[in-house]
Each structure stands twice: as C-alpha cells, then as structure tokens.
mmCIF file of C-alpha atoms in Angstrom:
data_model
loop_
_atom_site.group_PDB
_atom_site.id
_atom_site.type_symbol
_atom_site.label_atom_id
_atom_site.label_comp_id
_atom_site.label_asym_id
_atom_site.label_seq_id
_atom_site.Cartn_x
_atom_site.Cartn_y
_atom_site.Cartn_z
ATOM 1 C CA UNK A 1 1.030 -4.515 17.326
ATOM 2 C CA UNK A 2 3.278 -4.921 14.097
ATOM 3 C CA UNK A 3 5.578 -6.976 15.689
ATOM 4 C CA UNK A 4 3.182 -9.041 17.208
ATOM 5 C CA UNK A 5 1.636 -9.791 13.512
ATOM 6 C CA UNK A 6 4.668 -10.770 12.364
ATOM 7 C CA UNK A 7 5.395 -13.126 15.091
ATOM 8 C CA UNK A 8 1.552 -14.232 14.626
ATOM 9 C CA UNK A 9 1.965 -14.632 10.362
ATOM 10 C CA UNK A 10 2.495 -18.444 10.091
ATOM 11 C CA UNK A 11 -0.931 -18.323 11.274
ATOM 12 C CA UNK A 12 -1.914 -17.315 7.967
ATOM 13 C CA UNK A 13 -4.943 -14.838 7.159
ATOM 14 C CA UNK A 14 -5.403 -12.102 9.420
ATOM 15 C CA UNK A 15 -8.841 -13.296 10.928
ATOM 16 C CA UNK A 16 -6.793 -16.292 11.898
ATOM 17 C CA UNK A 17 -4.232 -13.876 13.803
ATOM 18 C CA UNK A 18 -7.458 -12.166 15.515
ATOM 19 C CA UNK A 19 -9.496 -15.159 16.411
ATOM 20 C CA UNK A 20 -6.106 -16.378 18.086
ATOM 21 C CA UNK A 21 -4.785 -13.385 19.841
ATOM 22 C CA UNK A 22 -8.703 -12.459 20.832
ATOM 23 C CA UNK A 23 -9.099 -16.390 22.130
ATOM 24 C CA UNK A 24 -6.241 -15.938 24.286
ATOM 25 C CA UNK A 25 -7.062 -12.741 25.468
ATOM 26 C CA UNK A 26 -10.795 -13.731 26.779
ATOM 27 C CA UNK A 27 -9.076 -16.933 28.133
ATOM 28 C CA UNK A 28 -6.300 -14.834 30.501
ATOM 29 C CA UNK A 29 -9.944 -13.155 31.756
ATOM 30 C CA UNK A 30 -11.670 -16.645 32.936
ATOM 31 C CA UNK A 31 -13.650 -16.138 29.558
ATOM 32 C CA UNK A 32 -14.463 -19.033 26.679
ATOM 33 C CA UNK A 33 -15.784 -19.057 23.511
ATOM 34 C CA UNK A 34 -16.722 -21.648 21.226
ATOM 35 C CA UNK A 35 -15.470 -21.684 17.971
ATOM 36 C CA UNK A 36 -18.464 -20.205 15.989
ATOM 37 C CA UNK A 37 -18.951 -18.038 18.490
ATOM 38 C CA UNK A 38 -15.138 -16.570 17.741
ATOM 39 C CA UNK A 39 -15.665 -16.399 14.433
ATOM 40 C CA UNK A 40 -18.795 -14.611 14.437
ATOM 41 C CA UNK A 41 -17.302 -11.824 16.848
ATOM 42 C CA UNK A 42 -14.166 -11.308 14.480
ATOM 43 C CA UNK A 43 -16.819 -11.208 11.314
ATOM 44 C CA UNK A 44 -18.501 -8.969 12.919
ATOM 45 C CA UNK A 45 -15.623 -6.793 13.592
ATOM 46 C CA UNK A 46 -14.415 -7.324 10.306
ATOM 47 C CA UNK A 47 -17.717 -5.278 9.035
ATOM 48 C CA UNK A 48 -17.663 -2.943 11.583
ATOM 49 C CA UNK A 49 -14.127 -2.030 10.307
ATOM 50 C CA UNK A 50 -15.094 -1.916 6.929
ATOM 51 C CA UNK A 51 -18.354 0.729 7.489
ATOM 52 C CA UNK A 52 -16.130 2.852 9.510
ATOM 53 C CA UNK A 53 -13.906 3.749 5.894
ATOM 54 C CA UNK A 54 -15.091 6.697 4.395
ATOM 55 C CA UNK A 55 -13.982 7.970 0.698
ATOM 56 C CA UNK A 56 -11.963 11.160 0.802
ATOM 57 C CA UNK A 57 -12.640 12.408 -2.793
ATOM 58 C CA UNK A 58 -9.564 14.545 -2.833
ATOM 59 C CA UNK A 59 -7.363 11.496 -2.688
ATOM 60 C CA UNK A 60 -9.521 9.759 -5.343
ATOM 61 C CA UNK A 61 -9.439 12.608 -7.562
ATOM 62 C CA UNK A 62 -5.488 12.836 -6.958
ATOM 63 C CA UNK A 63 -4.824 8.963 -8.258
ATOM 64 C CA UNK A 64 -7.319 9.914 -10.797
ATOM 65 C CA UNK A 65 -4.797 12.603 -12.364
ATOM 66 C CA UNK A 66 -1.970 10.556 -11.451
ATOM 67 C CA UNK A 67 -3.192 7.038 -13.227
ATOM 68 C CA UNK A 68 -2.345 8.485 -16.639
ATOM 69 C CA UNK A 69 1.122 9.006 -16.151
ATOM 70 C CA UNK A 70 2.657 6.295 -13.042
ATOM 71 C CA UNK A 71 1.781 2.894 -12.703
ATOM 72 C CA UNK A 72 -0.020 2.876 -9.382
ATOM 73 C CA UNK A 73 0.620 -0.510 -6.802
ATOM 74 C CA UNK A 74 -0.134 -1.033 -3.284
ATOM 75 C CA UNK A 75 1.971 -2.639 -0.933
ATOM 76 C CA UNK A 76 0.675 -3.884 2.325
ATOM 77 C CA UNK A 77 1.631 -6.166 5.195
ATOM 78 C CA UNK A 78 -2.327 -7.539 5.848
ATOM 79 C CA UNK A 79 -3.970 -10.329 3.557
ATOM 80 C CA UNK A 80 -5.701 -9.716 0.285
ATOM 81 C CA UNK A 81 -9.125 -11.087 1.565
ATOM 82 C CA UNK A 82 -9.044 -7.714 3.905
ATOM 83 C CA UNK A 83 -7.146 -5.140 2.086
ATOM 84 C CA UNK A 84 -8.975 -5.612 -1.235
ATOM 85 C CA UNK A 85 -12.422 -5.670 0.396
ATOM 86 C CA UNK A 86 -10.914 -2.135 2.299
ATOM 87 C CA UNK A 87 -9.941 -0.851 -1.306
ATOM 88 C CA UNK A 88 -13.021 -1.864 -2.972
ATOM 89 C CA UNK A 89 -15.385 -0.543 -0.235
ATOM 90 C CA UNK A 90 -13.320 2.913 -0.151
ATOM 91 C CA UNK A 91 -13.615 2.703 -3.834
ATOM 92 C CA UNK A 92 -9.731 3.294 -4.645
ATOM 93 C CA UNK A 93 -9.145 -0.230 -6.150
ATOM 94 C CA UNK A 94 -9.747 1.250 -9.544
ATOM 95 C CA UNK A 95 -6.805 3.054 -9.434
ATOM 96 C CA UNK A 96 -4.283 0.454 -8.833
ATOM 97 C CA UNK A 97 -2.382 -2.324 -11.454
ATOM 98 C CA UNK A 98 -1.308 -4.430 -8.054
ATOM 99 C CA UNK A 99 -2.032 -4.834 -4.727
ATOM 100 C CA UNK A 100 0.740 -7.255 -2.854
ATOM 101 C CA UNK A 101 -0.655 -8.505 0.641
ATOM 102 C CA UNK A 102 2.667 -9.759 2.423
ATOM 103 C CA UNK A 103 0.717 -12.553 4.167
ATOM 104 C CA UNK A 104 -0.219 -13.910 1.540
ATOM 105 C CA UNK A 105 3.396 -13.213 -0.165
ATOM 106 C CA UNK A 106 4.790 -14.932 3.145
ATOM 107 C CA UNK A 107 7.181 -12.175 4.322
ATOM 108 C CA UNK A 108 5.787 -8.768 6.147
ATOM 109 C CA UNK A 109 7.717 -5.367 6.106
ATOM 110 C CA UNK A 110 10.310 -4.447 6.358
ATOM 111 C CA UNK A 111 11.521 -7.184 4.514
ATOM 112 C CA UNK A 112 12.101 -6.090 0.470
ATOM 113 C CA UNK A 113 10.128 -9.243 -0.315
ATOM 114 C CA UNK A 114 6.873 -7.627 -0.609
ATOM 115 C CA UNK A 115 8.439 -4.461 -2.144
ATOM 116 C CA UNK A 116 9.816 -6.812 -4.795
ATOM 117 C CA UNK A 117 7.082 -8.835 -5.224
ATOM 118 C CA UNK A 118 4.940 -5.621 -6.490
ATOM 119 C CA UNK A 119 7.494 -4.600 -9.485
ATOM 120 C CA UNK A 120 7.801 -7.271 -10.615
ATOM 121 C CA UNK A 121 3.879 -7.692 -11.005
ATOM 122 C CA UNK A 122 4.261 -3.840 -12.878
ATOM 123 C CA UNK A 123 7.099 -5.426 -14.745
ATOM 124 C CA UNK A 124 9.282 -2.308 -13.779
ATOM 125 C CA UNK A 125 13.031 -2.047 -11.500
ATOM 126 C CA UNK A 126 12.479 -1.356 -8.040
ATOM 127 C CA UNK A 127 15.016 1.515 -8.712
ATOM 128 C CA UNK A 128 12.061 3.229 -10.875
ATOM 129 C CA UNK A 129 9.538 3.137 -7.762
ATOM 130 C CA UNK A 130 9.133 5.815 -5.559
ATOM 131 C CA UNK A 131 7.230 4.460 -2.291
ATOM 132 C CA UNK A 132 4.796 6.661 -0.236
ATOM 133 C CA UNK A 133 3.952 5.024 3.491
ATOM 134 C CA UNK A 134 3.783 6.955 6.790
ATOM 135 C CA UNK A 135 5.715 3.762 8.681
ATOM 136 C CA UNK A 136 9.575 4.786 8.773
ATOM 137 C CA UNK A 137 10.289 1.133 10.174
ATOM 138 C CA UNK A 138 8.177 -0.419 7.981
ATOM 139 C CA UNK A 139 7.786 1.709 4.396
ATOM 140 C CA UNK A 140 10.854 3.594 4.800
ATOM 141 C CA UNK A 141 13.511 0.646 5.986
ATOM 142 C CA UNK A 142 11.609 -1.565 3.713
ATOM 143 C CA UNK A 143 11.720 0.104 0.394
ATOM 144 C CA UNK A 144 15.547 1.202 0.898
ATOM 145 C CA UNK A 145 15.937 -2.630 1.086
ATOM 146 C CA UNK A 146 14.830 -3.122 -2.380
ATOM 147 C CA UNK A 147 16.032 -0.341 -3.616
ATOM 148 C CA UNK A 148 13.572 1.650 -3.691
ATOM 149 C CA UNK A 149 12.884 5.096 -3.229
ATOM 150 C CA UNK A 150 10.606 6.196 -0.131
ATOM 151 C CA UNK A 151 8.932 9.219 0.827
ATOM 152 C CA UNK A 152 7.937 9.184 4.428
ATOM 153 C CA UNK A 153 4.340 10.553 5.679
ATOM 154 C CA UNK A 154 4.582 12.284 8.713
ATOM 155 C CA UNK A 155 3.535 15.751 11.031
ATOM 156 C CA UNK A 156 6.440 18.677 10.106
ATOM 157 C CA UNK A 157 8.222 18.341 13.786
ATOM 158 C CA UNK A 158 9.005 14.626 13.543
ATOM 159 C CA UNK A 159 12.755 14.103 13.441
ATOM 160 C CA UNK A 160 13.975 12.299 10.510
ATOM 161 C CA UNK A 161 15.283 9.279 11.133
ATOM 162 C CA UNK A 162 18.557 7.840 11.645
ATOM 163 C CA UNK A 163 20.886 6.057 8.461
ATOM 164 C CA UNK A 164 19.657 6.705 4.870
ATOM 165 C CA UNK A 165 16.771 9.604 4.677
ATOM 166 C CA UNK A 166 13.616 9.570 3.065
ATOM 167 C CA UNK A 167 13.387 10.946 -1.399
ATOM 168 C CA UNK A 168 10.749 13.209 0.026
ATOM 169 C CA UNK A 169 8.674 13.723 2.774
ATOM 170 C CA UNK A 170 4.959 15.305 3.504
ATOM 171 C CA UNK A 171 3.384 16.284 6.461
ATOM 172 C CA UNK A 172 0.093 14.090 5.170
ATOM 173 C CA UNK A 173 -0.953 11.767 2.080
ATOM 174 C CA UNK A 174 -2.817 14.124 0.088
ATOM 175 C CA UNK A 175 -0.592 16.767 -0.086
ATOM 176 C CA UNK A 176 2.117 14.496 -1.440
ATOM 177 C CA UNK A 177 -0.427 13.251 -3.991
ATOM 178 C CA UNK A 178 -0.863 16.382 -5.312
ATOM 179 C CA UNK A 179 2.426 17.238 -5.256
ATOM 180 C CA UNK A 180 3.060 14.389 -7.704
ATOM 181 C CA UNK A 181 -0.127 15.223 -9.627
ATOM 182 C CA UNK A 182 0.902 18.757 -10.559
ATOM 183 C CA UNK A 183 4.900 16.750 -11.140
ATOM 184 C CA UNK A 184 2.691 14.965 -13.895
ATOM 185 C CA UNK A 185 0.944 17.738 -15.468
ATOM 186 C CA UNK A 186 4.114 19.631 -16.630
ATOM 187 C CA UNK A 187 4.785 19.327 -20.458
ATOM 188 C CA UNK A 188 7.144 16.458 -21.397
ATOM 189 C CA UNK A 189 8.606 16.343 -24.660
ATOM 190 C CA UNK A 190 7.246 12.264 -24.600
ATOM 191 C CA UNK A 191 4.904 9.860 -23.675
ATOM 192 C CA UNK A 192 3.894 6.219 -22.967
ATOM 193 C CA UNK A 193 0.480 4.595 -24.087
ATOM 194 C CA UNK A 194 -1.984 4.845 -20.642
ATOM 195 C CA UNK A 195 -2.197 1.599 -18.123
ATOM 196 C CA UNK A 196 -5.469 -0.541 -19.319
ATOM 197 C CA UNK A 197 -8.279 0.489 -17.415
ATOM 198 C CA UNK A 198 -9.621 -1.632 -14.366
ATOM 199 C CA UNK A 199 -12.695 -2.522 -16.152
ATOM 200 C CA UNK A 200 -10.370 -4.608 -18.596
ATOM 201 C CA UNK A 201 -8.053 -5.765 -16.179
ATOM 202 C CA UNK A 202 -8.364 -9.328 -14.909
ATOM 203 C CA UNK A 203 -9.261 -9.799 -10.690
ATOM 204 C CA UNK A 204 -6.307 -9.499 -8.175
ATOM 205 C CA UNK A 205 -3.935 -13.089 -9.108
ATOM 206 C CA UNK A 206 -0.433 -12.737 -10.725
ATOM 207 C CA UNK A 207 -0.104 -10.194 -13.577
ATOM 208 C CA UNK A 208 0.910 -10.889 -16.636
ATOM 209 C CA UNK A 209 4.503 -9.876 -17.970
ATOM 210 C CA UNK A 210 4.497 -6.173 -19.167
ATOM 211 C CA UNK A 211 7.420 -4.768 -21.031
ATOM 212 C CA UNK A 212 9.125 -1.777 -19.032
ATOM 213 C CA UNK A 213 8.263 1.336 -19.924
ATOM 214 C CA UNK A 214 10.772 3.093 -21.731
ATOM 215 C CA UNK A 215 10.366 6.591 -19.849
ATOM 216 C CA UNK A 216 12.323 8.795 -17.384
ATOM 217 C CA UNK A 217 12.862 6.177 -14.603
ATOM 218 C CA UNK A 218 10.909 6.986 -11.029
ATOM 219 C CA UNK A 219 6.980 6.361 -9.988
ATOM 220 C CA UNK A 220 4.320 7.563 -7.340
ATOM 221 C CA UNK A 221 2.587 5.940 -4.387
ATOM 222 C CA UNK A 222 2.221 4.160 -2.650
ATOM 223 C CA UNK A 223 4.339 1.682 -5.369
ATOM 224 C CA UNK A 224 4.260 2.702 -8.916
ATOM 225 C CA UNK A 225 6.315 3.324 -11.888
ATOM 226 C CA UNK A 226 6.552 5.706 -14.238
ATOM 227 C CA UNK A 227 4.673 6.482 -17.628
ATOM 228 C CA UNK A 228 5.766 9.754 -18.809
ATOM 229 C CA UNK A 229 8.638 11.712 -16.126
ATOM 230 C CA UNK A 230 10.966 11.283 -13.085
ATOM 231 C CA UNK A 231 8.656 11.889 -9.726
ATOM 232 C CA UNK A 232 9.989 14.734 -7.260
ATOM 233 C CA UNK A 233 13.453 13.714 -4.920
ATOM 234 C CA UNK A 234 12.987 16.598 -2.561
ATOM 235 C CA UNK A 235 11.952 16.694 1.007
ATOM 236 C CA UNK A 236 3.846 11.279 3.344
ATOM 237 C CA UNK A 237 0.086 5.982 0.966
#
C-alpha cells in the first residue's frame, strides 16, 4: 500500500489517491460511479476514519512531560488536510511545533526530504533529532538519510534489520515515550527557555526562523530537538 501511494503522489491530496484507486477498483467489478457520488463515499470514509481515533491519555500525558524539554515535530508521508484533522481530533496537535505532510512537501519516505523539511521548520541540525516511527523502510531508512537518528517501534522478536541499526528501539510507542520522559526529568546543570505554547503559535504554514538551541545536541519523537539534554542511544511515533 506504501508503494502504491508513492507511485499514486503526483495525484496530489490523498482523497485524490482514494477516489482514483477506489474508481478503478469498482470499474475492474462492472461497477460506475459518478463523480459526486465518489466523492461522497471517500468523505464519508474520511469521517468514519476519523471517529474510529480514540485518545490514549498515557501518550498525551507523556508529550505533556516531554514538551518542556524537546522540541516535538511530526513527520508523515499523508497530506496535511488529513493528518492535522487526525491530530486535532485525537487531540495531540497541541503538543507539536511542526507537522511536515510529504505530499504536500512533494517527496514521501524514505526520501530525507521530508525529514529535512521538519528541522529546518524547528530551526535545529538533523544530527540533533532523534526520530521515533515503527516503519524500518520508511522511518528508519529515511531518517539515516538525513542524518538523523531513529529509534525503531516494534514487538521484542523482530529481527533488526540489515545495514546501519536503529539509536534505540521499543517494543511499543508509549514505552519509548516514557523512557524519554523520565531521560528529561533528571537534573541538568542547564536549561533553555520552554517552546511557545500552541495557543500562541500561528496555524500549520512555514515557521518562522528560530535560533538553535544552544543545549546538549539530540531530541524525542517522533522529530524533535532538544531543550535541555542528549535523548537515550541505547536499544518504538
């Protein structure tokens, strides 16, 4: 299915890729569909997607003790129309300084475009970011490419995977969350000043510049920098 959105990304947003691939699909069955009568089925499954996201409140309450001390970014292959409308109805968009949506970017994972494309909107080296995705093709290959450092999400028994291995890895998101969450708590002999909250932060569009924090280079997931320590390098968002 990733391959086949990458093939299908000149199409542009991704209810453009599902009206297509679904119009061909009904077609190869003897079935057509007018055009308002596509779009309503993949708004309709568009909602349907969205109801079916529920909060977990131990991941919120993780970026909540992480926000203080990494700059927290998002990177993901779909388009910002449906992966801020995912954020904001799972109620996690608070939490994040940048979400980059590599169709609207133009590139997908694993290309380092995307990757890229979110430090420079935290104004930070992609050699300070530590990347959390449970994709080894995709998050892992991807964030090695620019030069970033990933930890991989995935069940205890997988094998790890072949060329350069993961910072860290976790058999699921939250734990790895905390991990970095109780990282942040220890004492550190300094500080930077907090991010600005979301409430004063302008909607998603290109952020403006922000010096580079002058901390202990690293950051947290799924793409963030740092704001007071260096993130965890031993062996999920």
């Amino acid at each position: 299915m990733a391959r086949l959105r990458t093939l299908l990304a000149h199409l542009g947003p991704m209810r453009a890729i599902r009206a297509h691939v679904w119009d061909r699909a009904l077609h190869a069955c003897g079935i057509r569909l007018g055009e308002s009568e596509l779009v309503s089925l993949v708004k309709g499954f568009a909602r349907r997607q969205l109801r079916a996201i529920r909060l977990d409140r131990r991941v919120a309450a993780a970026l909540d003790q992480l926000a203080p001390h990494f700059r927290l970014g998002v990177v993901t292959n779909g388009d910002s129309a449906g992966q801020l409308a995912k954020l904001e109805h799972a109620r996690l968009y608070v939490h994040f300084e940048t979400v980059a949506c590599a169709l609207d970017i133009g590139t997908r994972k694993p290309d380092p475009a995307p990757f890229l494309h979110a430090a420079a909107e935290l104004s930070v080296a992609p050699e300070q970011c530590l990347y959390v995705g449970d994709s080894w093709a995709n998050d892992g290959v991807g964030a090695h490419a620019a030069g970033m450092h990933p930890v991989w999400i995935t069940p205890n028994d997988t094998p790890m995977p072949p060329g350069r291995p993961p910072a860290a890895r976790f058999p699921d998101l939250l734990s790895c969350l905390n991990t970095l969450a109780e990282h942040a708590a220890l004492p550190t002999e300094r500080s930077c000043p907090p991010p600005p909250s979301r409430a004063s932060r302008p909607p998603p569009g290109p952020a403006p510049h922000r010096p580079t924090p002058r901390c202990t280079p690293t950051c947290s997931a799924p793409c963030a920098s740092p704001q007071t320590r260096s993130a965890p390098r031993s062996s999920r968002a």
